[in-house]
Amino acid sequence: MSSFRPGRGHGDSRKSVFYTNEDWELLDPNPKELEESMAQEERKKPAPEGSRGVTGSGFPFDLGRIPYKGKRPLKDMIGSYRNRHVSSEPSAEGVQSSSSKSASEVQLQVQSQQEELEQLKKDLSSQKELVRLLQQTVRSSQYDKYFASSRLSEGIPKDALELLHRKDEQILGLSGQLERLSLERESLQQEARTLKTKVGELSEQLGMLVETIQAKDEVIMKLSRRLSEGADGTSSTSGVPGSPTPASREQLELDRLKDNLQGYKTQNKFLNKEILELSALRRNAERRERDLMAKYSSLEAKLCQIESKYLILLQEMKTPVCSEEQGPSRDVIAQLLEDALQVEGSEQPEQAFVKPHLVSEYDIYGFRTVPEDDEEEKLVAKVRALDLKTLHLTETQEVSTGVKWENYFASIMNREMACSPELKSLIRAGIPHEHRSTVWKWCVDLHTRKFKDNTEPGYFQTLLQKALEKQNPASKQIELDLLRTLPTNKHYSCPTSEGIQKLRNVLLAFSWRNPDIGYCQGLNRLVAVALLYLEQEDAFWCLATIVEVFMPRDYYTKTLLGSQVDQRVFRDLMSEKLPRLHAHLDQYNVDYTLITFNWFLVVFVDSVVSDILFKIWDSFLYEGPKVIFRFALALFKYKEEEILKLQDSMAIFKYLRYFTRTILDARKLISISFGDLNPFPLRQIRNRRAYHLEKVRLELTELEAIREDFLRERDSSPDKGELVSDEEEDT
């Protein structure tokens, strides 16, 4: 790159000189000196052999270079040689020697001129690159000069301004690196295409040689047949002296064929050697491309981190803690923040290699990544999305999850899926997006096989038809909750979305199958998540699996008895697995079951980021409700140290309401769930459920007895129609 040296003057007469690794010098004269230099150039009319300046440039400076003493053009050299040849009359004896000598000299001169031409082309390309870099440097310096001298910078602290400059320089540097890597990648791809073309040409040549060998073999066979036929006709003349015998002719033909065969073997070996060399070159090119792609991903991850910090810095500068003045700098920062929060689109595809699309409007599941309404929440969501993208880009695994799943499906190509430790390990690590629909459907069929065997074909359609034709007490509440299910998902965001009708059908059919439950708030979210990967009938059986197989009875009834029992079981597990955190929360009287109750009821829907949510559901549909306890404990263990630092009950409860949305590392969370929390036997959970179920039932019985006594006492009192408060009794 170039370095800068300030001039001696100041103000308008100040000059800046750019020094590069070549002999170029960049000057910035004043207008008067520029006019004088142009007039001198017109008067001097310099010779074409040396180029003292560059005209036609769009910049107010000269690009001067040390004079280059080039060789004479080829045309002048040939003309001078002809003049010498005509003027001098050589003798007849030296004509041939002089002509051969002059021809060799001309050939050497032509070769030197070609080399010089190639060198000039390289110089031209390097100077073009230099001009591009200088343009970028000038733009950056003009931007710095404007931003530093503008009155808008008066309200910004100096340290914050320097930090912004450093961040901008880092962004420009990374953008340049991305551009260079993209160009290198294109050159490698071009090289790979060239190698593929050469391999194709060699394959065609090999095919032609094989065809030639076959044709020659046919000729040999024909000649052999003719030879055998001619041997019968010349058997009578075999005794004539001087005529070759049939055995000698066959030996000669055999020797000739052996020679041809040896030649073909040598040629084939040569072709095989070339193919191996081309294969080695192709492997090297692919390896280099993989290395460059890894480097590109690393740089893109760094760019995501820088942009995330840039957003936080802009937000802090927009609303500083110690100042409430509204200066002109606030408008500039607000505009920069608005530009940064815009979701990247596809308006300028030619700049895609300079700045990649970091955050899209929706993720692969259909959830909106950045909300539209609240600006504060919009900033937090954008930063979270950038951090999540950084996490995905920096993940390095020896064998990726997708490759492991492809190998698994290849191993069971001719048989059905079956429960196994290998499958359990793969599901715990997470199912790839393209295979999740297949695996979820298999898990649902595995748990509902006993139900489906006792039902007739078209059972779901029959239930849906009955629910639509007859009066259903749950239909009114279902209609009220349809648009409140997943409002941030594009499949359920408006009444005309494709998922709304499917959600209505599944909930109506299930309410007809389970009239005791009918509909409970929370079932709609379970069905909505299932419909993202399953068809309507499969989502119906998925809901039946969760309500009738996984969860205890009365989990989704009006009393929510099973849900209350699970919260008490979870408190016992918290005191056993995380004793420090449990004691800390009890010390400040924080009832964390108010937060975790919804985790268990809807299996973490709307509580964690979408990527972690679907990994939890992968293990949940395969292993059952024990997974909910594992991940609930893992979420608290993930942020245990941060919670222990809080020393106020209100601060703790506020942190517990949103801390799960800040957890982005799914691999770490899965490692805590299935590694750090072991052992985790299901028998222990069942025993604790039975114990707490009896206690809750006894408490409900006592409450019911107290209620009946109160009603009996109220009915027997003379003033049974009036309600008297405690204050009225005291007076």
XYZ file of C-alpha atoms in Angstrom:
731
model
C 0.000 0.000 0.000
C 0.976 3.637 -0.088
C 2.187 5.882 2.704
C 1.617 9.652 3.195
C 4.035 12.579 3.681
C 2.568 15.988 4.520
C 3.833 19.053 2.663
C 5.418 22.150 4.125
C 2.614 24.532 3.285
C -0.803 24.866 4.822
C -4.300 25.624 3.629
C -4.823 25.491 -0.105
C -1.096 25.303 -0.908
C -0.675 22.146 1.116
C 0.556 19.134 -0.895
C 0.460 15.383 -0.272
C 2.978 12.999 -1.834
C 2.126 9.280 -2.235
C 5.044 6.796 -2.329
C 4.539 3.267 -3.595
C 6.803 0.265 -4.066
C 7.537 1.445 -7.652
C 9.053 4.646 -9.101
C 5.759 6.559 -9.208
C 5.197 9.880 -7.511
C 1.795 11.494 -6.867
C 1.698 15.309 -6.771
C -1.129 17.708 -5.912
C -0.200 21.102 -7.431
C -2.169 24.291 -7.133
C -4.150 25.462 -10.179
C -1.515 28.052 -11.228
C 1.314 25.508 -11.312
C -0.961 23.104 -13.176
C -1.630 25.651 -15.960
C 2.118 26.481 -16.296
C 3.045 22.813 -16.544
C 0.423 22.232 -19.227
C 1.722 25.179 -21.248
C 5.295 23.898 -21.017
C 4.158 20.463 -22.189
C 2.490 22.039 -25.239
C 5.651 23.977 -26.170
C 8.069 21.119 -25.645
C 6.068 18.419 -27.507
C 8.103 15.554 -26.031
C 9.346 12.611 -28.067
C 7.225 9.399 -27.965
C 10.009 7.318 -26.401
C 9.521 8.621 -22.853
C 6.233 9.236 -21.077
C 6.621 12.034 -18.494
C 2.965 12.216 -17.389
C -0.424 10.652 -17.664
C -3.179 12.603 -19.347
C -6.866 11.917 -19.473
C -7.071 11.258 -15.710
C -9.998 12.377 -13.607
C -7.799 13.441 -10.667
C -6.094 16.844 -9.997
C -2.587 15.376 -9.762
C 0.185 14.079 -12.066
C 1.543 10.584 -12.146
C 5.257 10.998 -12.921
C 7.723 8.215 -13.450
C 11.508 8.082 -13.815
C 12.299 8.198 -17.550
C 12.462 4.790 -19.089
C 15.218 4.149 -21.622
C 13.454 1.736 -23.883
C 14.883 0.024 -26.907
C 14.262 1.205 -30.448
C 11.064 0.007 -32.095
C 11.286 -3.011 -34.346
C 10.291 -1.070 -37.481
C 13.194 1.418 -37.121
C 15.642 -1.380 -36.493
C 14.562 -3.288 -39.602
C 14.722 -0.083 -41.743
C 18.219 0.765 -40.601
C 19.292 -2.762 -41.332
C 17.929 -2.525 -44.877
C 19.738 0.800 -45.498
C 22.990 -0.696 -44.371
C 22.395 -3.702 -46.591
C 21.750 -1.519 -49.677
C 24.611 0.963 -49.140
C 27.224 -1.650 -48.415
C 27.900 -3.965 -51.320
C 29.178 -7.173 -49.790
C 31.223 -9.590 -51.757
C 29.675 -12.659 -53.261
C 31.545 -14.903 -50.874
C 30.061 -13.387 -47.677
C 26.457 -13.034 -48.864
C 25.232 -16.224 -47.310
C 27.024 -15.719 -43.972
C 25.836 -12.110 -43.600
C 22.224 -12.987 -44.515
C 22.103 -15.814 -41.972
C 23.675 -13.571 -39.331
C 21.218 -10.731 -40.007
C 18.270 -13.161 -39.872
C 19.369 -14.424 -36.431
C 19.819 -10.859 -35.226
C 16.326 -9.920 -36.425
C 14.905 -12.987 -34.668
C 16.650 -12.044 -31.421
C 15.431 -8.468 -31.733
C 11.853 -9.652 -32.352
C 12.057 -11.896 -29.311
C 13.413 -9.075 -27.143
C 10.676 -6.739 -28.392
C 8.012 -9.354 -27.521
C 9.450 -9.757 -24.026
C 9.466 -6.007 -23.620
C 5.842 -5.879 -24.792
C 4.839 -8.485 -22.183
C 6.697 -6.529 -19.503
C 4.897 -3.339 -20.533
C 1.552 -5.138 -20.319
C 2.383 -6.284 -16.791
C 3.423 -2.734 -15.898
C 0.145 -1.428 -17.312
C -1.915 -3.871 -15.243
C 0.052 -3.021 -12.091
C -0.422 0.697 -12.729
C -4.176 0.160 -13.178
C -4.274 -1.590 -9.828
C -2.252 1.272 -8.346
C -4.714 3.835 -9.720
C -7.623 1.870 -8.225
C -5.930 1.766 -4.827
C -5.154 5.472 -5.048
C -8.797 6.217 -5.897
C -9.909 4.260 -2.856
C -7.321 6.047 -0.684
C -8.410 9.464 -2.003
C -12.060 8.699 -1.288
C -11.182 7.558 2.222
C -9.041 10.655 2.861
C -11.754 12.960 1.474
C -14.317 11.270 3.715
C -11.998 11.659 6.747
C -11.308 15.299 5.860
C -15.025 16.046 5.488
C -16.009 14.234 8.628
C -13.177 15.780 10.664
C -13.726 19.372 9.479
C -17.518 19.346 9.474
C -19.427 21.073 12.219
C -21.311 17.803 12.766
C -18.314 16.309 14.563
C -18.271 19.021 17.263
C -20.767 17.138 19.448
C -19.031 13.752 19.170
C -16.305 12.833 21.680
C -12.827 12.509 20.237
C -12.294 8.949 21.450
C -15.609 7.805 19.960
C -14.728 9.510 16.649
C -11.350 7.749 16.570
C -13.064 4.456 17.345
C -15.468 5.027 14.441
C -12.519 5.772 12.139
C -10.772 2.576 13.174
C -13.930 0.560 12.618
C -14.397 2.094 9.151
C -10.769 1.312 8.265
C -11.230 -2.287 9.416
C -14.400 -2.614 7.329
C -12.636 -1.186 4.246
C -9.689 -3.524 4.751
C -11.892 -6.581 5.121
C -13.920 -5.560 2.063
C -10.713 -5.344 0.041
C -9.614 -8.760 1.292
C -12.997 -10.204 0.347
C -12.688 -8.741 -3.142
C -9.197 -10.187 -3.612
C -10.291 -13.586 -2.383
C -13.274 -13.510 -4.723
C -10.962 -12.729 -7.648
C -8.628 -15.554 -6.616
C -11.594 -17.878 -6.381
C -12.739 -16.905 -9.887
C -9.236 -17.526 -11.233
C -9.146 -20.943 -9.567
C -12.551 -21.780 -10.982
C -11.327 -20.720 -14.432
C -8.247 -22.893 -13.978
C -10.425 -25.819 -12.894
C -12.641 -25.334 -15.955
C -9.530 -25.289 -18.163
C -8.277 -28.508 -16.574
C -11.690 -30.109 -17.076
C -11.561 -29.088 -20.739
C -8.089 -30.613 -21.098
C -9.257 -33.820 -19.421
C -12.186 -33.961 -21.838
C -9.884 -33.457 -24.813
C -7.562 -36.199 -23.574
C -10.553 -38.477 -23.075
C -11.623 -37.817 -26.644
C -8.083 -38.532 -27.871
C -8.022 -41.717 -25.821
C -11.353 -42.747 -27.321
C -10.017 -42.073 -30.814
C -6.916 -44.145 -30.062
C -9.052 -46.989 -28.759
C -11.123 -46.857 -31.935
C -7.885 -46.856 -33.973
C -6.638 -49.898 -32.061
C -9.930 -51.685 -32.695
C -9.742 -50.861 -36.405
C -6.179 -52.151 -36.554
C -7.212 -55.300 -34.721
C -9.897 -55.875 -37.347
C -7.311 -55.361 -40.081
C -5.008 -57.843 -38.342
C -7.810 -60.381 -38.144
C -8.596 -59.943 -41.830
C -4.926 -60.314 -42.736
C -4.709 -63.428 -40.588
C -7.681 -64.949 -42.362
C -6.177 -64.094 -45.743
C -2.871 -65.587 -44.627
C -4.541 -68.803 -43.560
C -6.469 -68.948 -46.837
C -3.301 -68.241 -48.874
C -1.391 -70.959 -46.985
C -3.754 -73.605 -48.332
C -3.302 -72.337 -51.939
C 0.510 -72.253 -51.813
C 1.041 -75.612 -50.145
C 1.819 -77.139 -53.558
C 4.672 -74.666 -54.210
C 6.261 -75.087 -50.811
C 9.078 -77.207 -52.308
C 10.275 -74.474 -54.657
C 13.726 -73.198 -53.533
C 13.832 -69.530 -52.401
C 10.070 -69.260 -51.516
C 9.309 -68.468 -47.811
C 7.641 -71.243 -45.824
C 4.224 -70.706 -44.122
C 5.876 -70.990 -40.694
C 8.318 -68.176 -41.477
C 5.520 -65.957 -42.794
C 3.455 -66.556 -39.657
C 6.502 -65.791 -37.511
C 7.064 -62.514 -39.359
C 3.413 -61.540 -38.953
C 3.543 -62.465 -35.262
C 6.647 -60.333 -34.746
C 4.981 -57.404 -36.452
C 1.913 -57.753 -34.280
C 4.091 -57.925 -31.161
C 5.815 -54.710 -32.201
C 2.462 -52.987 -32.709
C 1.248 -54.231 -29.339
C 4.353 -52.931 -27.606
C 3.874 -49.539 -29.264
C 0.262 -49.382 -28.127
C 1.284 -50.282 -24.568
C 3.863 -47.518 -24.512
C 1.359 -45.013 -25.860
C -1.265 -46.124 -23.344
C 1.232 -45.779 -20.478
C 2.046 -42.253 -21.630
C -1.652 -41.312 -21.736
C -2.230 -42.805 -18.292
C 0.652 -40.777 -16.929
C -0.834 -37.575 -18.346
C -4.244 -38.417 -16.867
C -2.677 -38.974 -13.443
C -0.853 -35.658 -13.652
C -4.055 -33.855 -14.602
C -5.885 -35.560 -11.731
C -3.193 -34.411 -9.311
C -3.480 -30.854 -10.633
C -7.245 -30.972 -10.234
C -6.971 -32.232 -6.644
C -4.528 -29.448 -5.812
C -6.868 -26.873 -7.331
C -9.802 -28.242 -5.332
C -7.736 -28.194 -2.144
C -6.749 -24.582 -2.764
C -10.375 -23.702 -3.420
C -11.429 -25.316 -0.121
C -8.726 -23.390 1.735
C -9.839 -20.136 0.141
C -13.478 -20.853 0.976
C -12.512 -21.499 4.605
C -10.581 -18.239 4.659
C -13.541 -16.470 3.055
C -15.902 -17.838 5.733
C -13.530 -16.713 8.471
C -13.351 -13.199 7.036
C -17.128 -13.081 6.659
C -17.500 -14.119 10.303
C -15.132 -11.324 11.348
C -17.161 -8.889 9.267
C -20.334 -10.011 11.073
C -18.654 -9.394 14.436
C -17.486 -5.939 13.389
C -20.925 -4.966 12.099
C -22.527 -6.226 15.326
C -20.176 -4.070 17.420
C -20.756 -1.195 14.998
C -24.523 -1.365 15.626
C -24.046 -1.380 19.397
C -21.655 1.579 19.173
C -24.082 3.605 17.068
C -26.911 2.890 19.494
C -24.793 3.989 22.468
C -23.738 7.186 20.701
C -27.321 7.942 19.715
C -28.631 7.737 23.290
C -25.691 8.508 25.631
C -26.253 8.090 29.335
C -24.809 11.384 30.574
C -26.200 13.788 27.975
C -29.698 14.636 26.823
C -28.849 17.388 24.336
C -30.051 17.020 20.783
C -27.197 18.151 18.542
C -26.728 17.850 14.783
C -24.514 14.803 15.314
C -27.531 12.877 16.578
C -29.175 13.171 13.167
C -26.095 11.770 11.455
C -25.863 8.847 13.882
C -29.608 8.193 13.570
C -29.264 8.056 9.782
C -26.279 5.684 10.035
C -28.232 3.484 12.440
C -31.222 3.404 10.103
C -28.997 2.409 7.172
C -27.332 -0.328 9.231
C -30.652 -1.812 10.362
C -31.944 -2.229 6.820
C -32.195 -5.859 5.760
C -30.027 -6.542 2.744
C -31.848 -7.165 -0.507
C -30.866 -8.054 -4.069
C -30.823 -4.562 -5.591
C -27.091 -4.474 -6.403
C -25.882 -7.938 -7.378
C -22.622 -6.560 -8.749
C -21.544 -5.607 -5.216
C -22.343 -8.992 -3.704
C -18.705 -10.040 -3.676
C -17.716 -6.899 -1.749
C -20.382 -7.066 0.983
C -22.230 -10.385 1.436
C -25.861 -10.551 2.540
C -25.337 -10.997 6.272
C -28.937 -11.045 7.546
C -32.009 -11.955 5.520
C -35.570 -10.898 6.315
C -36.730 -14.426 7.249
C -34.813 -17.479 8.402
C -35.182 -20.920 6.829
C -38.095 -21.730 9.149
C -40.126 -18.661 8.150
C -39.536 -16.602 11.323
C -38.819 -12.900 10.898
C -35.238 -12.176 11.939
C -35.670 -8.431 12.594
C -39.007 -7.049 13.892
C -40.622 -4.035 12.266
C -42.098 -2.036 15.149
C -39.819 -1.459 18.143
C -36.493 0.118 17.169
C -34.751 -1.091 20.338
C -35.925 -4.658 19.802
C -35.026 -4.305 16.128
C -31.424 -3.469 17.037
C -31.173 -6.342 19.520
C -32.606 -8.790 16.984
C -30.187 -7.621 14.266
C -27.210 -8.026 16.614
C -28.475 -11.465 17.647
C -28.855 -12.520 14.018
C -25.313 -11.333 13.215
C -23.902 -13.220 16.210
C -25.778 -16.347 15.136
C -24.403 -16.023 11.594
C -20.899 -15.610 13.035
C -21.381 -18.754 15.122
C -22.437 -20.768 12.076
C -19.504 -19.511 10.001
C -16.890 -20.270 12.661
C -18.082 -23.810 13.342
C -15.429 -26.313 12.257
C -16.113 -30.045 12.393
C -14.059 -32.906 11.040
C -17.157 -34.544 9.575
C -20.215 -32.334 9.316
C -23.632 -33.403 10.564
C -25.005 -33.476 7.020
C -22.329 -35.960 5.881
C -23.061 -38.216 8.866
C -26.771 -38.234 8.044
C -26.086 -38.966 4.364
C -23.929 -41.928 5.394
C -26.661 -43.156 7.739
C -29.381 -43.042 5.079
C -27.048 -44.771 2.628
C -26.533 -47.594 5.154
C -30.312 -48.183 5.568
C -31.199 -47.769 1.905
C -32.832 -51.220 1.625
C -34.441 -51.340 5.083
C -36.554 -49.186 7.376
C -35.284 -46.929 10.132
C -35.023 -48.521 13.581
C -34.106 -47.318 17.064
C -30.372 -47.598 17.677
C -27.604 -45.823 19.620
C -26.243 -44.418 16.345
C -29.599 -42.875 15.413
C -30.029 -41.506 18.948
C -26.628 -39.812 18.782
C -27.374 -38.320 15.355
C -30.774 -36.952 16.455
C -29.279 -35.399 19.584
C -26.725 -33.551 17.453
C -29.568 -32.165 15.319
C -31.389 -33.252 12.171
C -30.497 -31.345 8.954
C -33.246 -29.190 7.509
C -33.661 -31.350 4.405
C -34.100 -34.601 6.418
C -36.178 -33.276 9.334
C -39.561 -33.944 7.711
C -38.707 -37.627 7.104
C -37.312 -38.249 10.590
C -40.150 -36.432 12.382
C -42.755 -38.462 10.492
C -40.937 -41.687 11.422
C -40.816 -40.656 15.118
C -44.537 -39.865 15.150
C -45.385 -43.182 13.464
C -43.188 -44.989 15.996
C -45.125 -43.607 18.988
C -48.648 -43.733 17.477
C -48.469 -47.165 15.864
C -50.745 -48.670 18.535
C -53.325 -45.922 17.907
C -53.287 -46.159 14.127
C -53.712 -49.932 14.140
C -57.119 -49.522 15.814
C -58.373 -46.793 13.465
C -59.933 -47.043 10.038
C -58.423 -45.486 6.912
C -59.361 -41.826 6.567
C -59.759 -41.406 10.329
C -58.471 -37.830 10.338
C -60.744 -36.745 7.492
C -63.746 -38.309 9.259
C -63.016 -36.385 12.471
C -62.536 -33.152 10.543
C -65.796 -33.609 8.674
C -67.692 -34.181 11.929
C -66.108 -31.137 13.545
C -67.085 -28.950 10.587
C -70.652 -30.222 10.297
C -71.661 -30.317 13.966
C -71.513 -27.692 16.691
C -68.125 -27.674 18.412
C -67.753 -25.756 21.704
C -63.980 -25.351 21.143
C -64.257 -23.820 17.656
C -64.840 -20.268 18.942
C -61.697 -20.241 21.090
C -59.715 -21.855 18.268
C -60.694 -19.060 15.880
C -59.636 -16.425 18.415
C -56.172 -17.962 18.834
C -55.301 -18.696 15.184
C -53.651 -15.351 14.407
C -52.035 -15.175 17.860
C -50.202 -18.467 17.390
C -46.932 -17.465 15.688
C -47.348 -13.854 14.499
C -43.636 -13.533 13.604
C -43.777 -16.480 11.197
C -44.756 -15.728 7.615
C -46.814 -18.944 7.391
C -49.204 -17.737 10.153
C -48.935 -13.943 9.979
C -52.271 -13.134 8.296
C -55.684 -14.807 7.731
C -54.771 -15.690 4.145
C -51.487 -17.404 5.076
C -51.202 -21.015 3.968
C -50.699 -22.335 7.498
C -53.836 -20.842 9.071
C -56.332 -23.230 7.422
C -54.134 -26.255 8.150
C -53.848 -25.181 11.794
C -57.634 -24.797 12.049
C -58.263 -28.259 10.597
C -55.846 -30.048 12.920
C -57.145 -28.326 16.066
C -60.783 -28.989 15.189
C -60.120 -32.673 14.473
C -58.179 -33.101 17.728
C -60.915 -31.378 19.777
C -63.388 -33.910 18.384
C -61.058 -36.808 19.234
C -60.499 -35.573 22.829
C -63.713 -33.939 24.054
C -62.420 -33.926 27.673
C -59.641 -31.559 26.610
C -61.314 -29.918 23.630
C -58.891 -27.053 23.188
C -56.282 -25.598 25.532
C -54.136 -22.538 24.864
C -50.746 -23.897 23.926
C -51.960 -26.681 21.656
C -52.070 -24.218 18.763
C -48.331 -23.534 19.048
C -47.483 -27.224 19.188
C -49.455 -27.833 15.997
C -47.981 -24.758 14.267
C -44.419 -25.984 14.815
C -45.330 -29.500 13.647
C -46.974 -28.139 10.461
C -43.711 -26.483 9.406
C -42.385 -29.976 8.548
C -45.404 -32.326 8.506
C -48.645 -32.642 6.561
C -51.997 -32.068 8.269
C -52.672 -35.697 9.177
C -49.106 -36.263 10.432
C -49.310 -33.049 12.502
C -52.588 -34.356 13.988
C -50.897 -37.573 15.091
C -47.912 -35.558 16.357
C -50.257 -33.613 18.660
C -51.827 -36.901 19.771
C -48.346 -38.225 20.582
C -47.493 -35.211 22.749
C -50.821 -35.051 24.627
C -51.695 -38.767 24.931
C -48.274 -40.511 24.996
C -45.580 -38.150 26.246
C -47.378 -35.974 28.791
C -49.255 -37.219 31.881
C -53.036 -37.095 32.107
C -54.611 -33.747 32.976
C -51.605 -31.926 31.482
C -53.764 -29.838 29.103
C -57.112 -29.947 30.957
C -58.720 -26.971 32.665
C -56.969 -27.675 35.991
C -53.519 -28.146 34.349
C -52.807 -30.667 37.096
C -50.002 -32.438 35.231
C -48.273 -29.138 34.450
C -48.280 -28.133 38.123
C -46.801 -31.497 39.080
C -43.962 -31.127 36.550
C -43.028 -27.732 37.996
C -42.566 -29.300 41.429
C -40.495 -32.087 39.893
C -38.373 -29.463 38.159
C -37.765 -27.647 41.455
C -36.468 -30.903 42.954
C -34.132 -31.402 39.981
C -32.876 -27.796 40.248
C -31.973 -28.304 43.910
C -30.168 -31.548 42.994
C -28.375 -30.601 39.745
C -27.825 -26.838 40.340
C -27.775 -26.374 44.143
C -25.966 -22.987 44.133
C -28.386 -21.412 41.674
C -31.415 -22.912 43.451
C -30.244 -21.510 46.818
C -29.547 -18.104 45.224
C -33.063 -17.889 43.749
C -34.654 -19.021 47.013
C -32.643 -16.424 48.926
C -34.280 -13.637 46.923
C -37.703 -15.377 46.835
C -37.752 -15.664 43.042
C -40.366 -18.163 41.835
C -38.774 -19.257 38.577
C -41.591 -21.743 37.866
C -43.625 -18.765 36.642
C -41.126 -18.613 33.765
C -40.578 -22.350 33.222
C -44.298 -23.221 33.271
C -44.690 -22.027 29.672
C -41.489 -23.881 28.622
C -43.061 -27.205 29.573
C -46.551 -26.398 28.279
C -45.495 -25.511 24.678
C -42.045 -27.212 24.570
C -39.996 -23.966 24.420
C -41.923 -22.377 21.522
C -41.327 -18.573 21.580
C -38.789 -19.024 24.400
C -35.550 -19.768 22.492
C -34.187 -18.883 19.055
C -35.579 -20.946 16.197
C -32.378 -22.888 15.498
C -32.207 -24.190 19.080
C -35.984 -24.742 19.199
C -35.997 -27.264 16.355
C -32.961 -29.112 17.741
C -34.858 -29.494 21.030
C -37.885 -30.813 19.137
C -35.681 -33.330 17.294
C -34.697 -35.027 20.549
C -38.136 -34.483 22.126
C -40.029 -36.379 19.398
C -37.562 -39.293 19.646
C -36.908 -39.606 23.405
C -39.994 -38.077 25.012
C -40.667 -35.584 27.851
C -37.377 -36.221 29.674
C -35.742 -33.967 27.074
C -37.750 -30.970 28.361
C -36.264 -31.371 31.856
C -32.766 -31.755 30.383
C -32.902 -28.576 28.283
C -34.657 -26.525 30.990
C -31.831 -27.332 33.403
C -29.238 -26.740 30.664
C -30.602 -23.239 29.977
C -30.139 -22.292 33.636
C -26.684 -23.897 33.784
C -25.647 -22.051 30.590
C -26.283 -18.673 32.291
C -25.672 -19.746 35.909
C -22.758 -17.391 36.546
C -24.604 -14.380 35.110
C -27.656 -15.066 37.322
C -25.491 -15.503 40.433
C -24.037 -12.014 39.881
C -27.504 -10.412 40.201
C -28.302 -9.298 43.762
C -31.850 -8.000 43.387
C -35.082 -9.972 43.058
C -36.572 -7.634 40.443
C -33.365 -7.705 38.375
C -33.258 -11.512 38.572
C -36.875 -11.925 37.507
C -36.451 -9.435 34.645
C -33.340 -11.283 33.450
C -35.124 -14.655 33.593
C -37.859 -13.357 31.286
C -35.541 -12.842 28.296
C -32.219 -14.625 28.973
C -33.112 -17.672 26.873
C -33.242 -15.508 23.710
C -29.567 -14.573 24.223
C -28.387 -18.204 24.054
C -27.207 -18.904 20.495
C -24.649 -21.728 20.721
C -26.761 -24.836 20.138
C -23.768 -27.186 20.275
C -22.768 -25.991 23.742
C -26.351 -26.221 25.000
C -26.714 -29.779 23.657
C -23.400 -30.730 25.265
C -24.652 -29.472 28.649
C -28.018 -31.214 28.246
C -26.725 -34.666 27.331
C -23.273 -34.552 28.936
C -22.910 -32.366 32.016
C -26.321 -33.279 33.502
C -25.846 -37.071 33.391
C -27.001 -39.348 34.926
C -30.621 -38.505 34.175
C -32.838 -41.613 34.621
C -36.467 -41.495 33.511
C -37.482 -43.710 36.440
C -36.534 -40.917 38.840
C -38.815 -38.460 37.027
C -41.708 -40.934 37.089
C -41.296 -41.577 40.816
C -41.175 -37.866 41.585
C -44.255 -37.276 39.423
C -46.216 -39.908 41.336
C -45.098 -38.448 44.681
C -46.020 -34.859 43.836
C -49.256 -35.908 42.133
C -50.545 -37.339 45.413
C -49.525 -34.192 47.278
C -51.224 -31.902 44.757
C -54.389 -34.004 44.857
C -54.451 -33.855 48.674
C -54.012 -30.076 48.516
C -56.827 -29.787 45.988
C -59.040 -31.988 48.193
C -58.345 -29.780 51.207
C -59.082 -26.667 49.162
C -62.341 -28.206 47.946
C -63.333 -29.030 51.564
C -62.568 -25.478 52.656
C -64.632 -24.194 49.766
C -67.619 -26.391 50.681
C -67.417 -25.308 54.327
C -67.355 -21.697 53.262
C -70.374 -22.153 51.012
C -72.252 -24.056 53.740
C -71.476 -21.375 56.309
C -72.493 -18.640 53.900
C -75.765 -20.375 53.088
C -76.607 -20.913 56.767
C -75.876 -17.313 57.837
C -78.825 -14.836 57.878
C -76.955 -12.364 55.655
C -76.020 -14.961 53.043
C -76.542 -12.627 50.109
C -74.074 -10.008 51.323
C -70.281 -10.030 51.284
C -68.539 -8.341 54.228
C -64.929 -7.235 54.029
C -62.387 -7.373 56.846
C -62.418 -3.585 57.279
C -66.203 -3.608 57.715
C -65.879 -6.357 60.350
C -63.336 -4.268 62.311
C -65.606 -1.254 62.310
